[in-house]
XYZ file of C-alpha atoms in Angstrom:
750
model
C 15.554 28.012 -42.092
C 12.242 27.905 -40.266
C 12.624 28.982 -36.641
C 11.276 26.737 -33.895
C 9.351 28.260 -30.999
C 11.654 28.672 -28.023
C 11.050 29.293 -24.357
C 13.573 29.567 -21.554
C 13.220 27.311 -18.508
C 15.339 26.741 -15.448
C 16.236 23.242 -14.343
C 18.288 21.347 -11.784
C 21.979 22.138 -12.003
C 24.304 19.402 -13.222
C 25.854 17.591 -10.300
C 28.848 15.249 -10.410
C 28.610 12.057 -8.390
C 31.876 10.351 -7.537
C 31.224 6.809 -6.453
C 33.902 5.801 -4.008
C 33.276 2.070 -3.885
C 35.935 -0.452 -3.121
C 36.878 -2.442 -6.191
C 35.312 -5.853 -6.178
C 37.475 -8.926 -6.322
C 35.625 -10.424 -9.279
C 37.349 -13.137 -11.188
C 36.672 -13.240 -14.946
C 34.618 -14.256 -16.735
C 31.605 -13.806 -14.399
C 29.591 -10.612 -14.049
C 30.346 -8.285 -11.165
C 27.694 -7.790 -8.511
C 27.673 -4.077 -7.794
C 28.877 -3.070 -4.315
C 26.212 -1.582 -2.087
C 27.834 1.646 -0.866
C 27.645 4.967 -2.684
C 28.657 8.534 -1.889
C 25.673 10.810 -1.183
C 24.560 13.047 -4.031
C 24.315 16.790 -3.471
C 21.585 18.448 -5.515
C 21.001 21.923 -6.826
C 17.746 23.867 -6.772
C 15.095 22.994 -9.346
C 12.326 25.220 -10.615
C 9.440 22.880 -9.875
C 6.998 25.014 -11.840
C 8.637 24.304 -15.192
C 10.281 20.871 -15.256
C 12.249 20.096 -18.383
C 12.389 16.344 -17.750
C 9.233 14.877 -16.332
C 9.022 11.358 -14.940
C 8.339 9.103 -17.896
C 9.853 11.392 -20.545
C 12.116 9.395 -22.882
C 15.533 10.664 -23.925
C 16.335 10.262 -27.630
C 19.537 12.226 -27.881
C 22.342 13.512 -25.663
C 25.044 15.916 -26.775
C 27.619 18.051 -25.075
C 25.299 21.048 -24.839
C 21.818 19.557 -24.477
C 19.483 16.625 -24.776
C 16.416 15.565 -26.762
C 13.256 14.266 -25.087
C 9.892 12.882 -26.123
C 7.090 13.916 -23.781
C 5.607 11.180 -21.583
C 2.068 12.484 -22.008
C 2.249 13.143 -25.745
C 5.106 11.556 -27.763
C 4.396 14.025 -30.567
C 5.848 16.730 -28.326
C 9.649 16.633 -28.678
C 12.045 19.090 -27.120
C 15.708 19.944 -27.118
C 16.830 21.364 -23.781
C 20.054 23.325 -23.511
C 22.116 22.310 -20.486
C 23.680 25.709 -19.901
C 20.486 27.601 -19.141
C 17.554 25.217 -19.636
C 16.338 26.933 -22.817
C 13.891 24.642 -24.604
C 13.307 24.209 -28.327
C 9.980 22.525 -29.084
C 9.747 20.886 -32.495
C 6.621 21.193 -34.644
C 3.806 18.823 -33.813
C 3.855 15.702 -35.971
C 7.631 15.635 -36.531
C 9.706 12.628 -35.444
C 13.009 13.798 -34.021
C 15.954 11.592 -33.079
C 19.433 12.262 -31.805
C 22.336 11.840 -34.157
C 24.850 9.710 -32.301
C 27.911 11.167 -30.633
C 26.860 14.780 -31.232
C 24.531 17.724 -30.604
C 22.879 17.092 -33.972
C 19.272 15.955 -34.238
C 17.489 14.232 -37.113
C 14.172 15.970 -37.817
C 11.923 13.752 -39.950
C 8.669 15.138 -41.352
C 6.598 14.367 -44.451
C 9.311 12.317 -46.222
C 11.878 15.013 -45.591
C 14.858 14.543 -43.291
C 16.757 17.487 -41.851
C 19.919 17.468 -39.751
C 20.026 20.320 -37.266
C 23.033 21.284 -35.172
C 21.378 22.337 -31.924
C 24.611 23.673 -30.419
C 25.180 26.039 -33.341
C 21.443 26.560 -33.910
C 21.636 25.894 -37.639
C 20.422 23.514 -40.299
C 23.159 21.235 -41.673
C 21.323 19.557 -44.522
C 17.852 18.667 -45.697
C 16.751 16.195 -48.354
C 13.725 14.181 -49.407
C 13.885 10.757 -47.823
C 11.116 8.211 -47.249
C 10.897 7.090 -43.663
C 11.729 3.475 -44.495
C 15.019 4.524 -46.071
C 16.391 6.096 -42.882
C 19.181 3.963 -41.345
C 20.628 6.320 -38.728
C 22.969 9.241 -38.200
C 26.327 9.870 -36.547
C 27.409 13.460 -36.007
C 26.692 15.382 -39.204
C 26.479 12.253 -41.391
C 23.100 10.856 -42.401
C 22.957 7.186 -43.443
C 20.148 5.829 -45.626
C 19.161 2.763 -47.615
C 19.396 3.232 -51.368
C 15.749 2.152 -51.753
C 12.787 0.889 -49.728
C 13.922 -2.760 -49.827
C 16.487 -2.284 -47.059
C 19.132 -4.093 -49.149
C 22.335 -2.888 -50.690
C 25.115 -0.573 -49.487
C 24.295 2.489 -47.436
C 24.117 5.999 -48.815
C 25.987 8.643 -46.807
C 24.965 12.314 -46.846
C 27.056 15.095 -45.330
C 26.726 18.900 -45.481
C 28.338 20.631 -48.432
C 28.559 24.230 -49.684
C 26.068 23.488 -52.450
C 23.812 21.085 -50.543
C 24.125 17.514 -49.237
C 27.179 15.571 -50.436
C 26.321 11.977 -51.358
C 28.611 8.952 -51.112
C 28.023 5.206 -51.215
C 29.488 2.975 -48.526
C 31.749 0.121 -49.609
C 32.776 -3.090 -47.906
C 29.353 -4.535 -47.039
C 28.477 -7.985 -48.439
C 26.337 -7.926 -51.547
C 23.434 -9.579 -49.705
C 23.590 -7.262 -46.662
C 20.099 -6.335 -45.477
C 18.352 -4.630 -42.581
C 21.286 -2.257 -42.125
C 20.921 0.011 -39.101
C 23.285 2.301 -37.227
C 23.386 0.995 -33.641
C 26.238 3.080 -32.178
C 28.672 5.793 -33.133
C 31.930 7.263 -31.960
C 33.795 10.105 -33.636
C 34.365 9.137 -37.268
C 32.990 5.606 -36.942
C 29.488 4.186 -37.192
C 28.695 0.729 -35.854
C 26.201 -0.843 -38.258
C 24.184 -4.005 -37.569
C 22.950 -6.013 -40.529
C 22.013 -9.501 -41.715
C 23.018 -11.710 -44.600
C 21.195 -14.630 -46.114
C 17.433 -15.030 -46.172
C 14.543 -16.865 -44.523
C 15.571 -19.095 -41.642
C 19.213 -19.077 -42.711
C 19.992 -15.392 -42.199
C 23.044 -14.447 -40.127
C 23.583 -11.363 -37.972
C 26.696 -9.198 -38.192
C 28.117 -5.866 -37.164
C 30.518 -3.724 -39.110
C 32.519 -0.590 -38.360
C 31.920 1.951 -41.112
C 34.480 4.757 -41.286
C 32.519 7.858 -42.191
C 35.441 9.744 -43.741
C 36.314 7.004 -46.194
C 32.791 5.518 -46.362
C 34.458 2.123 -46.052
C 33.896 -0.846 -43.728
C 37.073 -1.283 -41.685
C 36.094 -4.356 -39.643
C 33.171 -6.702 -39.132
C 32.097 -9.688 -37.078
C 29.549 -12.455 -37.395
C 27.265 -12.871 -34.376
C 25.565 -15.948 -32.900
C 22.075 -16.630 -34.186
C 20.476 -17.041 -30.746
C 18.339 -14.387 -29.119
C 16.148 -11.612 -30.405
C 17.573 -8.566 -32.130
C 15.471 -6.466 -29.743
C 17.501 -7.779 -26.811
C 20.847 -6.899 -28.390
C 22.855 -3.852 -27.339
C 25.930 -2.273 -28.917
C 28.551 0.302 -27.985
C 31.650 1.673 -29.693
C 34.460 3.933 -28.577
C 37.886 4.804 -29.900
C 39.354 1.796 -28.136
C 36.627 -0.839 -27.926
C 33.548 -2.383 -29.480
C 31.013 -4.049 -27.186
C 27.838 -6.010 -27.801
C 25.565 -8.454 -26.007
C 24.774 -12.047 -26.860
C 21.675 -13.736 -25.495
C 22.549 -17.329 -24.714
C 18.993 -18.312 -23.745
C 19.208 -20.632 -20.726
C 22.813 -19.565 -20.082
C 21.852 -15.903 -19.730
C 23.164 -12.812 -21.465
C 26.835 -12.107 -22.035
C 28.668 -8.878 -22.787
C 31.450 -9.261 -25.317
C 34.128 -6.562 -25.544
C 36.625 -6.380 -28.416
C 39.837 -4.382 -28.011
C 40.128 -2.612 -31.376
C 43.905 -2.340 -31.162
C 44.779 -5.875 -30.035
C 41.642 -7.701 -31.238
C 41.544 -9.431 -27.839
C 38.023 -10.357 -26.687
C 36.686 -10.390 -23.138
C 33.380 -12.032 -22.279
C 31.360 -11.280 -19.133
C 28.419 -13.537 -18.438
C 25.248 -12.592 -16.616
C 23.181 -15.541 -15.438
C 19.993 -13.521 -15.923
C 18.639 -13.564 -19.450
C 17.155 -10.473 -21.031
C 18.133 -7.109 -22.397
C 21.139 -5.260 -21.046
C 22.000 -1.624 -21.668
C 25.742 -1.122 -22.110
C 28.153 1.752 -22.614
C 31.896 2.214 -23.073
C 33.613 4.809 -20.899
C 37.376 4.906 -21.288
C 38.759 1.522 -20.296
C 35.507 0.505 -18.598
C 32.328 -1.211 -19.710
C 29.068 -0.159 -18.041
C 26.023 -2.407 -17.927
C 22.569 -2.592 -16.408
C 19.321 -4.434 -16.977
C 16.813 -1.604 -17.581
C 13.463 -1.370 -15.829
C 14.676 -2.907 -12.586
C 13.242 -0.141 -10.411
C 9.826 -1.772 -10.754
C 11.007 -5.388 -10.532
C 9.537 -7.579 -7.810
C 12.822 -9.358 -7.095
C 16.401 -8.280 -6.608
C 19.233 -8.850 -9.062
C 22.734 -7.329 -8.943
C 22.531 -6.495 -12.641
C 19.705 -3.991 -12.007
C 22.287 -1.481 -10.793
C 24.384 0.362 -13.358
C 27.823 -1.100 -12.777
C 31.138 -0.152 -14.356
C 33.738 -2.877 -14.777
C 37.348 -2.222 -15.661
C 38.593 -3.770 -18.899
C 42.149 -3.740 -17.586
C 41.545 -5.187 -14.089
C 38.789 -6.787 -12.010
C 37.710 -3.515 -10.392
C 34.034 -2.575 -10.383
C 32.079 0.536 -9.449
C 28.399 0.982 -8.778
C 27.238 4.125 -10.592
C 23.420 4.131 -10.373
C 20.952 2.053 -8.413
C 18.963 1.339 -11.576
C 18.462 2.470 -15.172
C 15.490 3.065 -17.426
C 17.278 3.520 -20.753
C 20.621 4.474 -22.259
C 21.727 6.869 -24.987
C 24.969 7.596 -26.841
C 26.933 10.588 -25.574
C 29.723 12.422 -27.414
C 33.328 11.650 -26.647
C 34.352 9.053 -24.131
C 30.974 9.021 -22.362
C 27.545 7.445 -22.276
C 24.147 8.577 -21.016
C 21.629 6.774 -18.815
C 18.209 7.653 -17.541
C 17.991 6.176 -14.065
C 18.496 7.058 -10.454
C 20.185 6.695 -7.120
C 18.640 6.441 -3.688
C 20.583 9.524 -2.624
C 19.979 11.661 -5.683
C 16.698 10.508 -7.191
C 15.673 10.057 -10.823
C 17.138 11.926 -13.750
C 19.393 11.945 -16.785
C 22.999 11.056 -15.975
C 26.168 11.313 -18.035
C 28.776 8.640 -17.318
C 32.294 9.797 -18.145
C 35.848 9.193 -16.915
C 36.889 10.995 -13.756
C 40.301 12.538 -13.224
C 41.698 9.087 -12.402
C 39.978 7.441 -15.363
C 37.374 5.763 -13.169
C 33.815 6.468 -14.402
C 31.714 8.945 -12.477
C 28.023 9.781 -12.823
C 27.008 13.391 -13.391
C 23.342 14.145 -13.044
C 22.487 16.560 -15.822
C 18.864 17.082 -14.833
C 16.495 15.619 -12.266
C 12.917 14.556 -12.892
C 11.964 15.298 -9.297
C 10.843 11.693 -8.793
C 12.458 9.709 -5.979
C 14.350 6.469 -6.453
C 13.676 5.341 -2.908
C 10.127 4.361 -1.999
C 8.235 7.405 -0.760
C 4.706 8.046 0.424
C 2.900 10.366 -1.969
C -0.423 10.608 -0.128
C -2.901 8.578 1.891
C -6.645 8.444 2.493
C -6.696 7.811 6.245
C -9.362 10.174 7.594
C -8.759 12.390 10.599
C -11.860 10.939 12.265
C -13.966 7.895 11.476
C -17.324 7.053 13.029
C -17.352 3.255 12.998
C -21.058 3.210 13.765
C -21.740 4.990 10.475
C -19.355 2.773 8.471
C -20.598 -0.537 9.824
C -17.442 -0.984 11.869
C -15.213 -0.903 8.779
C -12.675 1.526 7.380
C -11.029 1.450 3.962
C -7.601 3.096 3.864
C -5.110 3.517 1.036
C -1.512 4.641 0.761
C -0.159 5.861 -2.568
C 3.544 5.086 -2.924
C 6.083 6.166 -5.505
C 6.239 2.473 -6.453
C 4.351 -0.616 -5.340
C 6.910 -3.415 -5.617
C 7.192 -3.609 -1.840
C 6.415 -5.857 1.075
C 4.179 -3.588 3.125
C 2.665 -3.940 6.564
C 0.233 -1.624 8.281
C -0.080 -1.343 12.052
C -3.048 0.417 13.620
C -2.771 1.105 17.346
C -5.206 2.437 19.914
C -2.921 4.713 21.904
C -5.262 4.669 24.894
C -5.442 0.883 25.267
C -2.296 -0.158 23.432
C -4.283 -2.683 21.406
C -3.152 -2.978 17.814
C -3.692 -4.646 14.484
C -0.978 -5.506 11.951
C -1.550 -6.852 8.473
C 0.353 -7.248 5.232
C -0.970 -5.108 2.416
C -0.683 -5.711 -1.303
C -1.345 -3.628 -4.360
C -4.996 -2.853 -4.934
C -6.815 -5.067 -7.418
C -9.372 -2.360 -8.095
C -9.428 -0.408 -11.333
C -7.497 2.573 -10.031
C -4.617 4.578 -11.431
C -2.261 4.969 -9.739
C -2.653 1.718 -7.866
C -2.763 2.265 -4.099
C -1.726 -0.065 -1.313
C -5.107 -0.641 0.291
C -6.250 -1.954 3.658
C -9.909 -2.739 4.210
C -9.979 -2.803 8.006
C -12.859 -4.609 9.677
C -12.440 -2.675 12.924
C -10.626 -5.561 14.596
C -7.747 -5.296 17.080
C -5.737 -7.833 19.006
C -7.306 -7.987 22.452
C -4.792 -6.583 24.965
C -2.288 -6.845 22.081
C -2.405 -10.628 22.378
C -2.303 -12.240 18.943
C -4.464 -15.138 20.138
C -7.571 -13.030 20.790
C -9.524 -10.357 18.964
C -11.704 -7.464 19.947
C -13.539 -4.571 18.345
C -11.785 -1.236 18.017
C -12.847 1.081 20.808
C -13.292 4.797 20.437
C -10.297 7.014 21.055
C -7.008 8.164 19.496
C -5.167 5.888 17.055
C -1.909 5.864 15.174
C -1.118 4.177 11.881
C 2.312 3.121 10.732
C 3.359 1.604 7.433
C 6.585 -0.217 6.629
C 7.220 -0.776 2.934
C 10.336 -2.791 2.087
C 11.396 -2.769 -1.588
C 11.289 -6.271 -3.059
C 14.096 -5.426 -5.467
C 16.382 -4.152 -2.708
C 16.615 -0.619 -4.141
C 16.578 1.750 -1.200
C 15.707 1.417 2.474
C 12.325 0.430 3.844
C 9.862 3.284 3.952
C 8.445 4.007 7.378
C 5.635 6.516 7.696
C 3.030 7.169 10.341
C 0.060 9.306 11.199
C -2.919 9.495 13.506
C -6.685 9.391 13.429
C -9.571 9.221 15.872
C -12.223 6.531 16.132
C -15.634 7.468 17.419
C -18.485 5.102 18.141
C -21.399 5.029 20.511
C -21.035 2.708 23.453
C -23.641 -0.028 23.356
C -25.457 -1.791 26.160
C -23.027 -3.701 28.350
C -20.192 -1.976 26.460
C -17.816 -1.000 29.237
C -14.717 -0.514 27.069
C -16.272 1.690 24.323
C -15.643 -0.717 21.475
C -19.254 -1.080 20.365
C -19.422 -4.701 21.532
C -20.930 -5.956 24.792
C -18.884 -7.084 27.734
C -19.797 -9.605 30.409
C -19.169 -8.854 34.085
C -18.617 -11.754 36.447
C -17.826 -11.987 40.151
C -15.825 -14.912 41.410
C -16.307 -16.673 44.737
C -13.659 -14.535 46.463
C -15.437 -11.294 45.573
C -13.298 -10.124 42.669
C -15.101 -8.589 39.697
C -13.921 -9.394 36.193
C -14.722 -8.075 32.718
C -14.834 -10.349 29.702
C -14.893 -8.835 26.229
C -17.423 -10.301 23.787
C -16.800 -9.771 20.082
C -18.569 -11.040 16.978
C -15.779 -11.353 14.415
C -17.206 -10.111 11.099
C -14.795 -12.107 8.944
C -15.186 -15.374 10.848
C -18.912 -14.904 11.645
C -18.225 -16.223 15.097
C -18.734 -14.755 18.562
C -15.558 -14.727 20.642
C -15.106 -14.020 24.325
C -11.667 -13.028 25.538
C -10.158 -14.074 28.871
C -11.248 -12.138 31.940
C -9.531 -8.937 33.075
C -9.654 -7.952 36.717
C -11.670 -4.867 37.639
C -11.140 -5.040 41.382
C -11.822 -6.884 44.618
C -14.266 -6.402 47.509
C -17.414 -6.910 45.436
C -18.652 -9.645 47.806
C -20.390 -6.895 49.813
C -23.091 -6.780 47.124
C -25.887 -9.274 46.657
C -27.026 -7.838 43.321
C -24.965 -6.313 40.494
C -26.823 -5.116 37.424
C -26.033 -3.320 34.188
C -27.945 -0.045 34.188
C -27.121 1.687 30.903
C -25.957 5.280 30.781
C -27.545 6.740 33.903
C -25.219 9.633 34.624
C -24.947 11.302 31.229
C -21.518 9.979 30.273
C -20.797 8.203 26.996
C -20.410 4.813 28.681
C -22.853 2.503 30.459
C -23.018 2.413 34.239
C -23.525 -0.217 36.893
C -25.747 -0.413 39.955
C -24.939 -2.658 42.904
C -27.004 -3.395 46.037
C -25.170 -4.102 49.242
C -26.454 -6.543 51.826
C -28.007 -3.780 53.929
C -30.231 -2.767 50.987
C -28.356 0.342 49.847
C -28.123 0.792 46.065
C -24.918 2.278 44.659
C -24.080 3.768 41.260
C -20.763 3.054 39.508
C -20.313 5.421 36.588
C -18.759 3.978 33.430
C -15.457 5.361 32.172
C -15.237 3.595 28.808
C -11.793 2.278 29.751
C -11.734 -1.511 29.710
C -8.834 -1.585 32.173
C -10.671 0.576 34.716
C -14.289 0.611 33.512
C -15.875 2.269 36.577
C -15.205 5.338 38.676
C -15.891 5.577 42.408
C -19.361 4.688 43.620
C -22.202 7.116 44.374
C -24.965 6.300 46.892
C -28.408 6.140 45.291
C -30.453 5.245 48.366
C -31.510 2.557 50.796
C -34.561 0.318 51.041
C -33.753 -1.657 47.929
C -33.745 -4.979 49.810
C -37.491 -5.018 49.220
C -36.818 -6.270 45.694
C -35.864 -9.783 44.742
C -35.150 -9.031 41.084
C -33.620 -5.980 39.341
C -32.928 -5.296 35.684
C -31.971 -2.137 33.826
C -30.487 -0.595 30.745
C -33.597 -0.326 28.554
C -35.420 2.879 27.734
C -39.027 2.049 28.636
C -40.455 5.560 28.362
C -38.991 6.712 25.044
C -37.132 9.684 26.527
C -33.695 8.384 25.522
C -32.637 7.514 29.069
C -32.370 4.007 30.505
C -34.792 2.953 33.217
C -34.741 0.339 35.949
C -37.460 -2.197 36.821
C -37.724 -4.280 39.969
C -40.070 -6.912 41.373
C -40.894 -6.960 45.035
C -41.497 -10.097 47.035
C -45.237 -9.781 46.665
C -44.937 -10.032 42.875
C -45.474 -6.399 41.902
C -43.427 -4.753 39.160
C -42.025 -1.260 39.700
C -40.321 1.127 37.293
C -37.684 3.710 38.196
C -37.456 6.208 35.364
C -33.913 7.403 34.576
C -33.242 11.099 35.107
C -29.763 11.453 33.591
C -28.558 13.089 36.831
C -25.718 11.303 38.585
C -26.633 12.472 42.088
C -30.238 11.309 41.684
C -30.295 8.898 38.727
C -33.908 7.700 39.275
C -37.240 9.395 39.685
C -39.736 8.144 42.236
C -40.861 4.619 41.592
C -44.006 3.863 39.675
C -46.088 0.702 39.838
C -46.425 -0.827 36.367
C -47.426 -4.385 37.311
C -49.950 -5.018 40.084
C -49.016 -8.630 40.679
C -48.157 -12.011 39.250
C -44.450 -11.414 38.796
C -43.495 -13.894 41.518
C -43.962 -16.632 38.933
C -40.756 -15.622 37.182
C -37.264 -16.531 38.326
C -35.553 -14.235 35.787
C -36.503 -10.898 34.262
C -34.217 -9.193 31.753
C -34.443 -5.821 30.031
C -33.451 -6.489 26.439
C -33.753 -3.216 24.601
C -36.056 -2.813 21.624
C -36.452 -6.298 20.198
C -39.095 -5.694 17.554
C -38.930 -2.063 16.464
C -41.623 -0.814 18.804
C -41.757 2.543 20.563
C -39.573 1.563 23.541
C -37.509 -1.142 25.185
C -38.884 -4.582 25.943
C -38.622 -7.154 28.707
C -38.317 -10.949 28.759
C -39.263 -13.070 31.764
C -38.688 -16.763 32.428
C -41.198 -18.684 34.496
C -40.228 -21.495 36.816
C -41.119 -24.133 34.226
C -38.557 -22.766 31.801
C -40.912 -20.879 29.464
C -39.676 -17.513 28.230
C -42.197 -14.696 27.790
C -41.960 -11.393 25.938
C -43.320 -8.103 27.249
C -43.315 -5.473 24.515
C -42.811 -1.932 25.767
C -45.513 0.581 24.888
C -43.271 3.625 25.307
C -45.034 4.947 28.414
C -43.285 2.734 30.914
C -45.827 -0.061 30.652
C -45.941 -3.272 28.661
C -48.385 -4.980 26.369
C -49.805 -8.348 27.374
C -47.182 -11.032 27.391
C -46.566 -13.359 24.446
C -44.953 -16.752 24.675
C -41.490 -17.078 23.153
C -41.014 -20.768 23.905
C -40.071 -23.392 26.403
C -36.786 -25.025 27.295
C -35.129 -21.915 28.647
C -34.726 -23.355 32.136
C -31.281 -24.733 31.370
C -29.652 -21.320 31.511
C -28.203 -19.943 34.721
C -28.420 -16.354 33.512
C -30.131 -14.357 30.793
C -28.266 -11.127 29.973
C -29.721 -8.399 27.769
C -26.371 -7.895 26.138
C -27.415 -5.487 23.426
C -26.316 -5.921 19.808
C -23.593 -8.590 19.800
C -23.376 -9.133 16.037
C -23.931 -5.479 15.022
C -26.932 -6.133 12.837
C -28.920 -3.370 14.548
C -31.019 -5.721 16.692
C -30.468 -6.548 20.379
C -29.454 -10.077 21.279
C -29.644 -12.238 24.390
C -26.541 -13.647 26.064
C -27.048 -16.855 28.052
C -24.941 -18.776 30.537
C -24.987 -22.558 30.704
C -24.224 -24.118 34.098
C -21.175 -26.335 34.195
C -19.294 -27.170 37.409
C -15.895 -27.243 35.723
C -15.983 -24.522 33.105
C -17.759 -21.458 31.774
C -20.057 -22.040 28.828
C -22.098 -19.420 27.046
C -24.207 -18.788 23.990
C -25.968 -16.006 22.125
C -29.536 -15.929 20.881
C -29.351 -13.411 18.058
C -32.291 -11.084 17.646
C -34.564 -11.422 14.603
C -36.512 -8.153 14.808
C -39.782 -10.142 14.758
C -41.754 -9.985 18.024
C -43.482 -13.268 17.193
C -40.142 -15.101 17.192
C -37.649 -12.593 18.585
C -34.621 -14.903 18.924
C -32.747 -17.368 16.764
C -31.461 -20.659 18.116
C -28.489 -20.372 20.450
C -25.048 -20.001 18.876
C -21.950 -21.007 20.788
C -19.651 -18.341 22.206
C -16.020 -19.287 21.770
C -14.448 -18.292 25.072
C -11.458 -18.907 27.271
C -11.753 -19.200 31.057
C -8.849 -19.890 33.377
C -10.394 -22.091 36.044
C -12.097 -19.438 38.174
C -15.666 -20.110 39.257
C -18.245 -17.325 39.094
C -21.416 -16.918 41.080
C -22.945 -13.858 39.449
C -23.366 -12.371 36.017
C -24.431 -8.776 35.662
């Protein structure tokens, strides 16, 4: 005999699983719903470097000493693995190898030659020429074949003999028997399925063929409904079982007691294929493939039901396939939440109740597990346009999954349901395309941009089919982004500061929602009280070298104070620092724009004689401004508002807008040296606004915008003129800001 290449591999030790589940009180004839509880499975140690059963491998034979597999990656690779030590026999490429039922014998088919090999004894039993279409099956050391290629007529039986294969012809089949196929085997009996008749009038049958006498000992006609592919069969010394698909009524298991000829019928309301096995006085059943189902069904679990009582036992949480096993046993590929995926033998325990023994594990989990994720350690939302795409790769995707992202500094979070990716990816991840949005102050009614700082992510994935607990996994990442103008909470979006009539200062978060294309303004949050001592409060940009913008405030004695930004929306400013006195000489102040091109914000002021002065920023907290410099000799008394806007039109430095007392708005383009080009007219009709705030980039299109306040005695109304980038028409028409205000009246916007 030709020797097959052999290598030795280690594998997971066989582990018995006794399933101590209380017997269900099921009344015949309905199916039993498997109880939920199972005893935990203890596992041995696997050599992960040389698995002998990979996830996806199919099992085509199971004996007492080993099992036959077809490789998931290449079905032409077929192996017999010995259970005792994991030694592997790999069959020649191009052969088709099947297990002979109820034995350690395999059927090796190649080039119109069929060979029976006893893998336990490591010897060839018989070999004979046989066209592939003539093969009908094998039980133990008996090969069954059609007499010719038509598939009609009695079966030929071949068994080993001293001078070569011994041939016999089976008797007892009807003369018009066709499509004969061995569907189960037990000891000296083969269960053969066949049809009689022709065309639309054919009838299905099974027959028990005794292999010693080559004679049919019993047979039964089956209903015509259902596909032959959905039928399942099992035979043991005491029983014969088969399934009948009753279409709308579901699938039933029928069990015949071979001694008494009594029949029991167990109905499953779910239609479709069932895998069944006979183990002592119990029938086992499961609907295969349920691990990936998107709905739950009790029949997904492998359940054993007593044929002598109403007791049931849950053996596995699901099955993939089944295979005959020698003796009073049956094999299933499947898994349990406790023990994971693998090949299991189901056999009677010491008390006759079936137990599951895991022969080998695939290493794959049955419960939902997280395999990997793509959440980065750090994301710069300025570089990604405020967005972040994240994916989680799970062991299976039939889950309800939610993702929660939380800013651990602010407590603000975002939770969303996630579904399987629709992109052409394999494996398919659970993907979240986050737009950088959080619930403002964790209030589901309002939204805000994600601020810089530490974050956590948490996923909860609940299996839709009920197999296993919900997966909970978490991790962390860091968001970085540059604080923008008027961005006091480090979220990349401007904030509005407002003082009420009692002197309390409030912050209101402004956010342009990218999905809704709408600008939202959240309710005010209190910064502190006592701000009535100031007659001017102005945004100043980042004066002191921190990452967040600062504030300057002038008290009523003319002293100017610096409040350094913290980037924390709940406490956006640290204690004040005195800049200097004499600032009462100015009637208008505005800051935050870089007018000199040195990267630091500057401050401009108009005195009461109409001259314009510039205070260049130094970046030093203790002395944030250099000595003043006259940049406008006169004529600035004609304006009632001046606002530093940032770089509106892509020039060398920040710009300035000024509104005259007739409501015309003018643009002063910065030259980059602290001075401005001659003014250009933007347009009239701007007199209706109480305040003009150079808010910076509200909509994150890279261009600064202008926030405006509309006077209303009973409410707060606001709008945004979005920047165009064109100095000839620098602003679009006003767009409404959707805001909430709780009845407080404000007398100052900064």
